[in-house]
Structures are given as C-alpha cells and as structure tokens.
Amino acid sequence: MTTPRTVLVTGSSRGIGRAICQRLLRQGHVVLGAARDAEIPNVAGEYRPLSIDLSRMDQIDGSFKHFLNDQPPLDAVVSNAGSPAFGNLEELSSAQITDGLTRNLLSHMWVARTVLPLLKRRKQSDLLFIGSESSLQGGKRGSVYCAAKFGLRGFAQSLRQECASSHVRVTMIHPGMVRTSFFDQLDFAPGEGSDQAIEAEDIADAVEMVLGARSGTVFDEITVTPLK
C-alpha cells in the first residue's frame, strides 16, 4: 500500500504533467496542480488546482506562495512546466529568446527556490525536474531550448549535492519525443509508429519509480527515449 503524499506538479493540465497527476491521484496522493489553466476535467481524486503563470516572478512570490501555505505539508515536487522554443537563432527576437529561457529554465529555478524550504522540513522529500533529451545534446534550430535544458540539468546536479544533507532527493528525467500536444504548433513531430515516440504515461512510470524508491537511494538522471 502506497503511503499517501502531497505532491506538487507544475504544467499539470496537459501532456506529461496531466499523465503524472492522474497516476498519482489513482494511487491516493493529494496532488497540487499549477499551470496557466490548471483545471483537469472529470478528474478523480484529491486534485487541488492553481491557475498561474510560473514565468512571472510576481505570481510566484504572490499567489503561488499563498496557495502552498494553505495546503498540507509538501512531500514532493515535479517541476514539469515548459514550452517549445525552436528556430534558427538569427530568426528569433530578443523577446522570444527571453521567453524561451524564462519558461524552460528560470521558472524551474524560481519554483525550486520557493519549495525547497518546505521540502526540507520533511524527513524525506523529492524534487524532480522534467528535462528533455535536449538536455544532453544540442540540435538544429534548438539553440535556445537546448541552452535552457542544459542549464536546467546543471541546476539539478548542483541541487542534488546541496540538498543531500537535508534528505531532499533530486532527480532529473530526460524524455525523448513524447506524443503530446507539445508539437501542435511546431513544423516537426515524431513518427506515427508506436516505437517512434514515447507516451506521457512512460514518464509517469519513471516518476512513480523515483517516488517509490528505497529511502537513501537517488535516481540522479533517467533518460527515456523511443526505440527508433
């Protein structure tokens, strides 16, 4: 029997975040969902949504902190929110570059800074970052997105060392191409074969494994990619 925990999931209402929320709710956990539109229709279980733009520092210092203060003690955080940021560098405006870095790197840092004092109060807690295979290798038209994800990986590795003495386990999960709405506004997408993309539920499997690991064990990084 899984011991119920309180878990915050950012980017909770779509794709990977939604699959993670649904998995945790089926297991009886209390799930705090944060996203620009955090509602999940017909959700079963104790799901507590907060609609918020995590790329805005003022909202994190304001409504986000107030929301967390009104919830049960926080046991785990899955920092998943992000957005596409692709294009040849010279074609991107300064605003697009700033937005890509803010949504895919800085927002994770701001959330982590806010939740770490809460996680450190627990006897054991978990902080998971959902990265990308773009955290591991640069790619064409991905300079801004890869820069953000490479930065997130270094950030997670540093926190892993900083937080060990406080019994906060830090993990980063690197998905390959996932069959979600992430690609709806892009001019590329994974192939149609079942072995040409992973599913959001595959990442939920990895999150479940990390949260259920024996105390004292850390999955530092997990890479999940399609067979082809």
Coordinates of N, CA and C in Angstrom, one line a residue:
M1 N 0.9 -1.2 0.0 CA 0.0 0.0 0.0 C 0.9 1.2 0.0
T2 N 0.7 2.1 -1.0 CA 1.5 3.4 -1.1 C 1.0 4.3 0.0
T3 N 2.0 4.9 0.7 CA 1.7 5.9 1.7 C 1.3 7.2 1.0
P4 N 0.1 7.8 1.3 CA -0.3 9.0 0.6 C 0.6 10.1 0.9
R5 N 0.9 10.9 -0.1 CA 1.8 12.0 0.0 C 1.2 13.2 -0.7
T6 N 1.7 14.4 -0.4 CA 1.2 15.6 -1.1 C 2.3 16.0 -2.1
V7 N 1.9 16.0 -3.3 CA 2.8 16.2 -4.4 C 2.4 17.4 -5.3
L8 N 3.3 18.4 -5.5 CA 3.0 19.5 -6.4 C 3.5 19.1 -7.8
V9 N 2.7 19.3 -8.8 CA 3.1 19.1 -10.2 C 2.8 20.4 -11.0
T10 N 3.9 20.9 -11.6 CA 3.7 22.1 -12.5 C 3.5 21.7 -13.9
G11 N 2.8 22.5 -14.7 CA 2.4 22.1 -16.0 C 1.5 20.9 -15.9
S12 N 0.5 21.0 -15.0 CA -0.3 19.8 -14.6 C -1.4 19.4 -15.5
S13 N -1.9 20.3 -16.3 CA -3.2 20.1 -17.0 C -3.1 19.4 -18.4
R14 N -1.8 19.3 -18.9 CA -1.7 18.8 -20.3 C -0.5 17.8 -20.3
G15 N -0.5 16.9 -21.3 CA 0.6 16.1 -21.7 C 1.2 15.3 -20.5
I16 N 2.5 15.5 -20.4 CA 3.3 14.7 -19.3 C 2.7 15.1 -18.0
G17 N 2.5 16.4 -17.7 CA 2.0 16.8 -16.4 C 0.7 16.1 -16.0
R18 N -0.2 16.1 -17.0 CA -1.5 15.5 -16.7 C -1.4 14.0 -16.5
A19 N -0.6 13.3 -17.2 CA -0.4 11.9 -17.0 C 0.2 11.6 -15.6
I20 N 1.1 12.5 -15.2 CA 1.7 12.3 -13.8 C 0.6 12.5 -12.8
C21 N -0.2 13.6 -12.9 CA -1.2 13.9 -12.0 C -2.2 12.7 -11.9
Q22 N -2.7 12.2 -13.0 CA -3.6 11.1 -13.0 C -3.1 9.9 -12.3
R23 N -1.8 9.6 -12.6 CA -1.2 8.4 -11.9 C -1.1 8.6 -10.4
L24 N -0.7 9.7 -10.0 CA -0.6 10.0 -8.5 C -1.9 10.0 -7.9
L25 N -2.9 10.5 -8.5 CA -4.3 10.5 -7.9 C -4.8 9.1 -7.8
R26 N -4.6 8.3 -8.8 CA -5.1 6.9 -8.7 C -4.4 6.2 -7.5
Q27 N -3.2 6.6 -7.2 CA -2.5 6.0 -6.0 C -2.9 6.6 -4.7
G28 N -3.8 7.5 -4.7 CA -4.3 8.1 -3.5 C -3.6 9.3 -2.9
H29 N -2.7 9.8 -3.7 CA -1.9 11.0 -3.3 C -2.8 12.3 -3.4
V30 N -2.4 13.3 -2.6 CA -3.0 14.6 -2.8 C -2.1 15.3 -3.8
V31 N -2.7 15.8 -4.9 CA -2.0 16.4 -6.0 C -2.3 17.9 -6.1
L32 N -1.3 18.8 -6.0 CA -1.4 20.2 -6.2 C -1.0 20.5 -7.6
G33 N -1.9 21.0 -8.4 CA -1.6 21.2 -9.8 C -1.4 22.7 -10.1
A34 N -0.3 23.1 -10.7 CA -0.1 24.5 -11.1 C 0.2 24.6 -12.6
A35 N -0.6 25.4 -13.2 CA -0.5 25.6 -14.7 C -1.2 26.9 -15.1
R36 N -1.0 27.4 -16.3 CA -1.7 28.5 -16.7 C -3.2 28.3 -16.7
D37 N -3.7 27.1 -17.0 CA -5.0 26.7 -16.8 C -5.0 25.3 -16.2
A38 N -5.1 25.3 -14.9 CA -4.7 24.1 -14.1 C -5.9 23.1 -14.0
E39 N -7.1 23.5 -14.4 CA -8.2 22.6 -14.3 C -8.0 21.3 -15.2
I40 N -8.4 20.1 -14.6 CA -8.5 18.9 -15.4 C -9.9 18.4 -15.3
P41 N -10.6 18.3 -16.4 CA -12.0 17.9 -16.4 C -12.1 16.4 -16.0
N42 N -13.2 16.2 -15.2 CA -13.5 14.8 -14.8 C -12.4 14.1 -14.1
V43 N -11.6 14.8 -13.3 CA -10.5 14.2 -12.6 C -11.1 13.5 -11.4
A44 N -10.5 12.4 -11.1 CA -10.9 11.6 -9.9 C -9.8 11.7 -8.8
G45 N -10.2 12.0 -7.6 CA -9.2 12.1 -6.5 C -9.1 13.5 -6.0
E46 N -8.1 13.7 -5.1 CA -8.0 15.0 -4.4 C -7.0 15.8 -5.2
Y47 N -7.5 16.5 -6.2 CA -6.7 17.4 -7.0 C -7.0 18.8 -6.7
R48 N -6.0 19.6 -6.4 CA -6.2 21.0 -5.9 C -5.4 21.9 -6.9
P49 N -6.2 22.6 -7.8 CA -5.5 23.3 -8.9 C -5.3 24.8 -8.5
L50 N -4.2 25.3 -9.1 CA -3.9 26.7 -9.1 C -3.5 27.2 -10.5
S51 N -4.4 28.1 -11.0 CA -4.1 28.6 -12.4 C -3.1 29.8 -12.2
I52 N -1.9 29.7 -12.8 CA -0.9 30.6 -12.5 C 0.1 30.6 -13.7
D53 N 0.7 31.7 -14.0 CA 1.8 31.8 -15.0 C 3.1 31.7 -14.2
L54 N 3.8 30.6 -14.2 CA 5.0 30.4 -13.5 C 6.2 31.1 -14.1
S55 N 6.0 31.7 -15.2 CA 7.1 32.5 -15.8 C 7.1 34.0 -15.3
R56 N 6.1 34.2 -14.4 CA 6.1 35.6 -13.8 C 6.5 35.5 -12.3
M57 N 7.6 36.1 -12.0 CA 8.1 36.1 -10.6 C 7.1 36.6 -9.6
D58 N 6.4 37.7 -10.0 CA 5.5 38.3 -9.1 C 4.4 37.3 -8.7
Q59 N 3.9 36.5 -9.6 CA 2.9 35.5 -9.3 C 3.4 34.4 -8.4
I60 N 4.7 34.0 -8.5 CA 5.3 33.0 -7.7 C 5.4 33.6 -6.3
D61 N 5.9 34.8 -6.2 CA 6.0 35.4 -4.8 C 4.7 35.7 -4.2
G62 N 3.6 35.8 -5.0 CA 2.3 36.1 -4.5 C 1.4 34.9 -4.4
S63 N 0.6 34.7 -5.4 CA -0.5 33.6 -5.3 C 0.1 32.2 -5.1
F64 N 1.3 32.0 -5.7 CA 1.8 30.6 -5.5 C 2.2 30.3 -4.1
K65 N 2.9 31.3 -3.4 CA 3.3 31.1 -2.0 C 2.1 31.0 -1.1
H66 N 1.1 31.8 -1.4 CA -0.1 31.8 -0.6 C -0.8 30.4 -0.7
F67 N -0.9 29.9 -2.0 CA -1.5 28.7 -2.2 C -0.8 27.5 -1.5
L68 N 0.5 27.5 -1.5 CA 1.2 26.4 -0.8 C 1.0 26.5 0.7
N69 N 1.0 27.7 1.2 CA 0.8 27.9 2.7 C -0.5 27.3 3.2
D70 N -1.5 27.2 2.3 CA -2.9 26.8 2.6 C -3.0 25.3 2.4
Q71 N -2.0 24.6 2.0 CA -2.1 23.1 1.7 C -1.4 22.3 2.7
P72 N -1.6 20.9 2.7 CA -0.9 20.1 3.6 C 0.6 20.2 3.4
P73 N 1.4 19.7 4.3 CA 2.9 19.8 4.2 C 3.3 19.1 2.9
L74 N 4.2 19.7 2.2 CA 4.6 19.3 0.8 C 5.7 18.2 0.9
D75 N 5.4 17.0 0.3 CA 6.3 15.9 0.3 C 7.2 15.8 -1.0
A76 N 6.7 16.2 -2.1 CA 7.4 16.1 -3.4 C 6.9 17.1 -4.4
V77 N 7.8 17.4 -5.3 CA 7.5 18.4 -6.4 C 8.0 17.8 -7.7
V78 N 7.1 17.9 -8.7 CA 7.5 17.5 -10.1 C 7.5 18.8 -10.9
S79 N 8.6 19.3 -11.2 CA 8.8 20.6 -11.9 C 8.8 20.3 -13.4
N80 N 7.7 20.5 -14.0 CA 7.5 20.0 -15.4 C 7.1 21.1 -16.4
A81 N 6.7 22.2 -15.9 CA 6.1 23.2 -16.8 C 7.2 23.7 -17.8
G82 N 6.8 23.9 -19.0 CA 7.7 24.4 -20.1 C 7.0 24.6 -21.4
S83 N 7.7 25.1 -22.4 CA 7.0 25.3 -23.7 C 8.1 25.2 -24.8
P84 N 7.6 25.0 -26.0 CA 8.6 24.9 -27.2 C 9.3 26.3 -27.4
A85 N 10.5 26.2 -27.8 CA 11.3 27.4 -28.2 C 12.3 27.0 -29.3
F86 N 11.8 26.9 -30.5 CA 12.7 26.4 -31.6 C 12.7 27.5 -32.7
G87 N 13.9 27.4 -33.4 CA 14.1 28.3 -34.6 C 15.5 28.7 -34.7
N88 N 15.9 29.0 -35.9 CA 17.3 29.5 -36.1 C 17.5 30.7 -35.3
L89 N 18.7 30.8 -34.6 CA 18.9 31.9 -33.7 C 18.6 33.3 -34.2
E90 N 19.1 33.5 -35.4 CA 19.0 34.9 -36.0 C 17.6 35.2 -36.4
E91 N 16.7 34.2 -36.4 CA 15.3 34.5 -36.7 C 14.5 34.8 -35.5
L92 N 15.1 34.6 -34.3 CA 14.3 34.8 -33.0 C 14.5 36.2 -32.5
S93 N 13.5 36.8 -32.0 CA 13.6 38.1 -31.4 C 14.2 38.0 -30.0
S94 N 14.6 39.1 -29.5 CA 15.1 39.1 -28.1 C 14.0 38.7 -27.1
A95 N 12.7 39.1 -27.4 CA 11.6 38.7 -26.6 C 11.4 37.2 -26.6
Q96 N 11.5 36.6 -27.8 CA 11.4 35.1 -27.9 C 12.5 34.4 -27.2
I97 N 13.7 34.9 -27.3 CA 14.8 34.2 -26.6 C 14.6 34.3 -25.1
T98 N 14.2 35.5 -24.6 CA 14.0 35.7 -23.2 C 12.8 34.8 -22.7
D99 N 11.7 34.7 -23.5 CA 10.6 33.9 -23.1 C 11.0 32.4 -23.0
G100 N 11.8 32.0 -24.0 CA 12.2 30.6 -24.0 C 13.0 30.2 -22.8
L101 N 13.9 31.1 -22.5 CA 14.8 30.8 -21.3 C 14.0 30.9 -20.0
T102 N 13.1 31.9 -19.9 CA 12.3 32.0 -18.7 C 11.4 30.8 -18.5
R103 N 10.7 30.4 -19.5 CA 9.7 29.3 -19.3 C 10.4 27.9 -19.1
N104 N 11.6 27.7 -19.7 CA 12.2 26.4 -19.6 C 13.3 26.3 -18.7
L105 N 13.8 27.4 -18.1 CA 14.8 27.4 -17.1 C 14.5 28.2 -15.8
L106 N 14.3 29.5 -16.0 CA 14.2 30.4 -14.9 C 13.0 30.0 -14.0
S107 N 11.9 29.7 -14.7 CA 10.7 29.3 -13.9 C 10.9 28.1 -13.0
H108 N 11.7 27.1 -13.5 CA 12.0 26.0 -12.6 C 12.9 26.4 -11.4
M109 N 13.8 27.3 -11.7 CA 14.7 27.8 -10.6 C 13.8 28.6 -9.5
W110 N 12.9 29.4 -10.0 CA 12.1 30.2 -9.1 C 11.2 29.2 -8.3
V111 N 10.6 28.2 -8.9 CA 9.7 27.3 -8.2 C 10.6 26.5 -7.2
A112 N 11.8 26.1 -7.6 CA 12.6 25.3 -6.6 C 13.0 26.1 -5.4
R113 N 13.3 27.4 -5.7 CA 13.7 28.3 -4.5 C 12.6 28.4 -3.6
T114 N 11.3 28.4 -4.1 CA 10.2 28.6 -3.2 C 9.8 27.3 -2.4
V115 N 10.0 26.2 -3.1 CA 9.5 24.9 -2.4 C 10.6 24.3 -1.6
L116 N 11.8 24.6 -1.8 CA 12.9 23.9 -1.0 C 12.8 24.0 0.5
P117 N 12.5 25.2 1.0 CA 12.3 25.3 2.5 C 11.2 24.4 3.0
L118 N 10.1 24.2 2.2 CA 9.0 23.3 2.6 C 9.5 21.9 2.5
L119 N 10.2 21.5 1.5 CA 10.6 20.1 1.4 C 11.6 19.7 2.4
K120 N 12.5 20.7 2.8 CA 13.5 20.4 3.8 C 12.9 20.2 5.2
R121 N 11.7 20.5 5.4 CA 11.0 20.3 6.7 C 10.6 18.8 6.9
R122 N 10.6 18.1 5.8 CA 10.1 16.7 5.9 C 11.3 15.7 6.2
K123 N 11.0 14.6 6.7 CA 12.1 13.6 7.0 C 12.7 13.1 5.7
Q124 N 11.9 13.0 4.6 CA 12.4 12.7 3.3 C 11.5 13.3 2.3
S125 N 12.0 13.9 1.2 CA 11.2 14.5 0.2 C 11.9 14.4 -1.1
D126 N 11.2 14.7 -2.2 CA 11.7 14.6 -3.6 C 11.4 15.8 -4.4
L127 N 12.4 16.2 -5.2 CA 12.3 17.3 -6.1 C 12.7 16.7 -7.5
L128 N 11.8 16.6 -8.4 CA 12.0 16.1 -9.7 C 11.9 17.1 -10.8
F129 N 12.8 17.2 -11.7 CA 12.7 18.1 -12.9 C 12.5 17.2 -14.1
I130 N 11.5 17.6 -14.9 CA 11.3 17.0 -16.2 C 12.1 17.8 -17.2
G131 N 13.2 17.2 -17.7 CA 14.0 17.9 -18.7 C 13.7 17.5 -20.1
S132 N 14.7 17.0 -20.9 CA 14.5 16.6 -22.2 C 15.8 16.0 -22.7
E133 N 15.7 15.2 -23.8 CA 16.9 14.7 -24.4 C 17.7 15.9 -24.9
S134 N 17.1 17.0 -25.1 CA 17.8 18.3 -25.4 C 18.7 18.8 -24.3
S135 N 18.5 18.2 -23.1 CA 19.5 18.5 -22.0 C 20.8 17.8 -22.2
L136 N 20.9 16.9 -23.2 CA 22.1 16.0 -23.3 C 22.8 16.3 -24.6
Q137 N 22.2 16.8 -25.6 CA 22.8 17.1 -26.9 C 22.1 18.2 -27.6
G138 N 22.9 19.1 -28.2 CA 22.3 20.2 -28.9 C 21.8 19.7 -30.3
G139 N 20.8 20.5 -30.8 CA 20.3 20.1 -32.1 C 19.9 21.3 -33.0
K140 N 19.8 21.1 -34.2 CA 19.5 22.1 -35.2 C 18.2 22.8 -34.8
R141 N 18.2 24.2 -34.8 CA 17.1 25.0 -34.5 C 16.7 25.0 -33.0
G142 N 17.6 24.4 -32.2 CA 17.2 24.2 -30.8 C 18.2 25.0 -29.9
S143 N 18.8 26.0 -30.4 CA 19.8 26.7 -29.6 C 19.3 27.2 -28.3
V144 N 18.1 27.9 -28.3 CA 17.6 28.4 -27.1 C 17.0 27.4 -26.2
Y145 N 16.2 26.4 -26.8 CA 15.6 25.4 -26.0 C 16.7 24.5 -25.3
C146 N 17.7 24.1 -26.1 CA 18.8 23.3 -25.6 C 19.6 24.1 -24.5
A147 N 19.8 25.4 -24.7 CA 20.5 26.1 -23.7 C 19.8 26.1 -22.4
A148 N 18.4 26.2 -22.5 CA 17.6 26.2 -21.2 C 17.7 24.8 -20.6
K149 N 17.6 23.8 -21.4 CA 17.5 22.4 -20.8 C 18.9 22.0 -20.3
F150 N 20.0 22.4 -21.0 CA 21.3 22.2 -20.5 C 21.5 22.9 -19.1
G151 N 21.0 24.1 -19.1 CA 21.1 24.9 -17.8 C 20.3 24.2 -16.7
L152 N 19.2 23.7 -17.0 CA 18.3 23.0 -16.0 C 19.0 21.8 -15.5
R153 N 19.7 21.1 -16.4 CA 20.5 19.9 -15.9 C 21.6 20.2 -15.0
G154 N 22.3 21.3 -15.3 CA 23.4 21.7 -14.3 C 22.8 22.2 -13.0
F155 N 21.7 22.9 -13.1 CA 21.0 23.3 -11.9 C 20.6 22.1 -11.0
A156 N 20.0 21.1 -11.6 CA 19.6 19.9 -10.9 C 20.7 19.2 -10.3
Q157 N 21.8 19.1 -11.0 CA 23.0 18.4 -10.5 C 23.6 19.1 -9.3
S158 N 23.6 20.4 -9.3 CA 24.1 21.2 -8.2 C 23.2 21.1 -7.0
L159 N 21.8 21.1 -7.2 CA 20.9 21.0 -6.1 C 21.0 19.6 -5.5
R160 N 21.3 18.6 -6.3 CA 21.4 17.2 -5.8 C 22.5 17.2 -4.7
Q161 N 23.6 17.9 -4.9 CA 24.6 17.9 -3.9 C 24.3 18.8 -2.7
E162 N 23.6 19.9 -3.0 CA 23.3 20.9 -1.9 C 22.3 20.3 -1.0
C163 N 21.4 19.4 -1.5 CA 20.2 19.0 -0.7 C 20.3 17.7 0.0
A164 N 21.4 17.0 -0.3 CA 21.5 15.6 0.2 C 21.5 15.6 1.7
S165 N 22.1 16.5 2.4 CA 22.2 16.5 3.8 C 20.8 16.9 4.5
S166 N 19.9 17.4 3.6 CA 18.6 17.8 4.1 C 17.6 16.7 3.8
H167 N 18.0 15.6 3.2 CA 17.2 14.4 2.9 C 16.2 14.8 1.8
V168 N 16.6 15.7 0.9 CA 15.8 16.0 -0.3 C 16.5 15.3 -1.5
R169 N 15.8 14.4 -2.1 CA 16.3 13.7 -3.2 C 16.0 14.5 -4.5
V170 N 17.0 14.7 -5.3 CA 16.8 15.5 -6.5 C 17.1 14.6 -7.7
T171 N 16.1 14.6 -8.6 CA 16.2 13.7 -9.8 C 15.8 14.5 -11.1
M172 N 16.5 14.2 -12.2 CA 16.1 14.8 -13.5 C 15.7 13.7 -14.4
I173 N 14.6 13.8 -15.1 CA 14.1 12.8 -16.1 C 14.2 13.5 -17.5
H174 N 14.8 12.8 -18.4 CA 15.0 13.3 -19.8 C 14.2 12.5 -20.7
P175 N 13.0 13.0 -21.1 CA 12.2 12.4 -22.1 C 12.7 12.6 -23.5
G176 N 12.6 11.6 -24.4 CA 12.8 11.9 -25.8 C 11.5 12.4 -26.4
M177 N 11.2 12.2 -27.6 CA 10.0 12.8 -28.2 C 8.8 12.1 -27.7
V178 N 7.9 12.9 -27.1 CA 6.7 12.4 -26.4 C 5.5 12.7 -27.2
R179 N 4.6 11.8 -27.4 CA 3.4 12.0 -28.2 C 2.4 12.9 -27.4
T180 N 2.5 14.2 -27.5 CA 1.6 15.1 -26.8 C 1.3 16.3 -27.6
S181 N 0.5 17.2 -27.1 CA 0.2 18.4 -27.9 C 1.4 19.4 -28.0
F182 N 2.5 19.0 -27.4 CA 3.8 19.9 -27.5 C 4.1 20.2 -28.9
F183 N 3.8 19.3 -29.8 CA 4.2 19.5 -31.2 C 3.1 20.2 -32.1
D184 N 2.0 20.5 -31.5 CA 0.8 21.0 -32.3 C 1.2 22.3 -33.1
Q185 N 2.0 23.2 -32.5 CA 2.3 24.4 -33.2 C 3.7 24.4 -33.8
L186 N 4.3 23.2 -33.9 CA 5.7 23.1 -34.5 C 5.6 22.5 -35.9
D187 N 6.6 22.6 -36.7 CA 6.6 22.1 -38.0 C 7.4 20.7 -38.1
F188 N 7.5 20.1 -36.9 CA 8.0 18.7 -36.9 C 7.3 18.0 -35.8
A189 N 7.3 16.6 -35.9 CA 6.6 15.8 -34.9 C 7.2 14.4 -35.0
P190 N 7.0 13.6 -34.0 CA 7.5 12.2 -34.0 C 6.8 11.4 -35.1
G191 N 7.4 10.3 -35.5 CA 6.7 9.4 -36.5 C 5.5 8.8 -35.9
E192 N 4.7 8.2 -36.7 CA 3.4 7.6 -36.3 C 3.5 6.3 -35.6
G193 N 4.6 5.5 -35.8 CA 4.8 4.2 -35.2 C 4.8 4.3 -33.7
S194 N 4.4 3.2 -33.0 CA 4.4 3.1 -31.6 C 5.8 3.1 -31.0
D195 N 6.8 2.7 -31.9 CA 8.2 2.7 -31.4 C 9.0 4.0 -31.8
Q196 N 8.2 5.0 -32.3 CA 8.9 6.2 -32.8 C 8.6 7.4 -31.9
A197 N 7.9 7.2 -30.8 CA 7.7 8.2 -29.8 C 7.3 7.5 -28.5
I198 N 7.6 8.1 -27.4 CA 7.2 7.6 -26.1 C 5.8 8.2 -25.7
E199 N 5.2 7.7 -24.7 CA 3.9 8.2 -24.3 C 4.1 8.9 -23.0
A200 N 3.2 9.9 -22.7 CA 3.3 10.6 -21.4 C 3.2 9.6 -20.2
E201 N 2.5 8.5 -20.4 CA 2.4 7.5 -19.3 C 3.8 6.9 -19.0
D202 N 4.7 6.9 -20.0 CA 6.0 6.3 -19.7 C 6.8 7.2 -18.8
I203 N 6.6 8.5 -18.8 CA 7.2 9.4 -17.9 C 6.6 9.3 -16.5
A204 N 5.2 9.1 -16.5 CA 4.6 8.8 -15.2 C 5.1 7.6 -14.6
D205 N 5.5 6.5 -15.4 CA 6.1 5.3 -14.8 C 7.4 5.7 -14.1
A206 N 8.2 6.5 -14.8 CA 9.5 6.9 -14.2 C 9.3 7.7 -12.9
V207 N 8.4 8.6 -12.9 CA 8.1 9.4 -11.7 C 7.6 8.5 -10.5
E208 N 6.8 7.5 -10.9 CA 6.3 6.6 -9.8 C 7.5 5.8 -9.3
M209 N 8.4 5.4 -10.1 CA 9.6 4.6 -9.7 C 10.5 5.5 -8.7
V210 N 10.7 6.7 -9.1 CA 11.5 7.6 -8.3 C 10.9 7.9 -6.9
L211 N 9.6 8.2 -6.9 CA 9.0 8.5 -5.6 C 8.9 7.2 -4.7
G212 N 8.9 6.1 -5.3 CA 8.7 4.8 -4.5 C 10.0 4.2 -4.2
A213 N 11.2 4.8 -4.5 CA 12.5 4.2 -4.3 C 12.8 4.1 -2.8
R214 N 13.6 3.2 -2.4 CA 14.0 3.0 -1.0 C 14.6 4.3 -0.5
S215 N 14.3 4.6 0.7 CA 15.0 5.7 1.4 C 16.5 5.6 1.3
G216 N 17.1 6.7 1.0 CA 18.6 6.7 0.9 C 19.1 6.4 -0.5
T217 N 18.2 6.1 -1.5 CA 18.5 5.8 -2.9 C 18.0 7.0 -3.7
V218 N 18.9 7.4 -4.6 CA 18.5 8.5 -5.5 C 18.7 8.1 -7.0
F219 N 17.7 8.3 -7.8 CA 17.9 8.2 -9.2 C 18.3 9.6 -9.7
D220 N 19.6 9.8 -10.0 CA 20.1 11.1 -10.3 C 19.5 11.6 -11.6
E221 N 19.6 10.7 -12.7 CA 19.1 11.1 -14.0 C 18.5 9.9 -14.7
I222 N 17.4 10.0 -15.4 CA 16.8 8.9 -16.1 C 16.5 9.5 -17.5
T223 N 16.9 8.7 -18.5 CA 16.6 9.1 -19.9 C 15.6 8.1 -20.5
V224 N 14.5 8.5 -21.0 CA 13.5 7.7 -21.6 C 13.3 8.1 -23.1
T225 N 13.6 7.2 -24.0 CA 13.5 7.6 -25.4 C 12.8 6.5 -26.2
P226 N 12.3 6.8 -27.4 CA 11.7 5.8 -28.3 C 12.7 4.8 -28.8
L227 N 12.3 3.6 -29.1 CA 13.1 2.6 -29.6 C 13.8 3.0 -30.9
K228 N 13.1 3.7 -31.8 CA 13.6 4.2 -33.1 C 13.6 5.7 -33.2

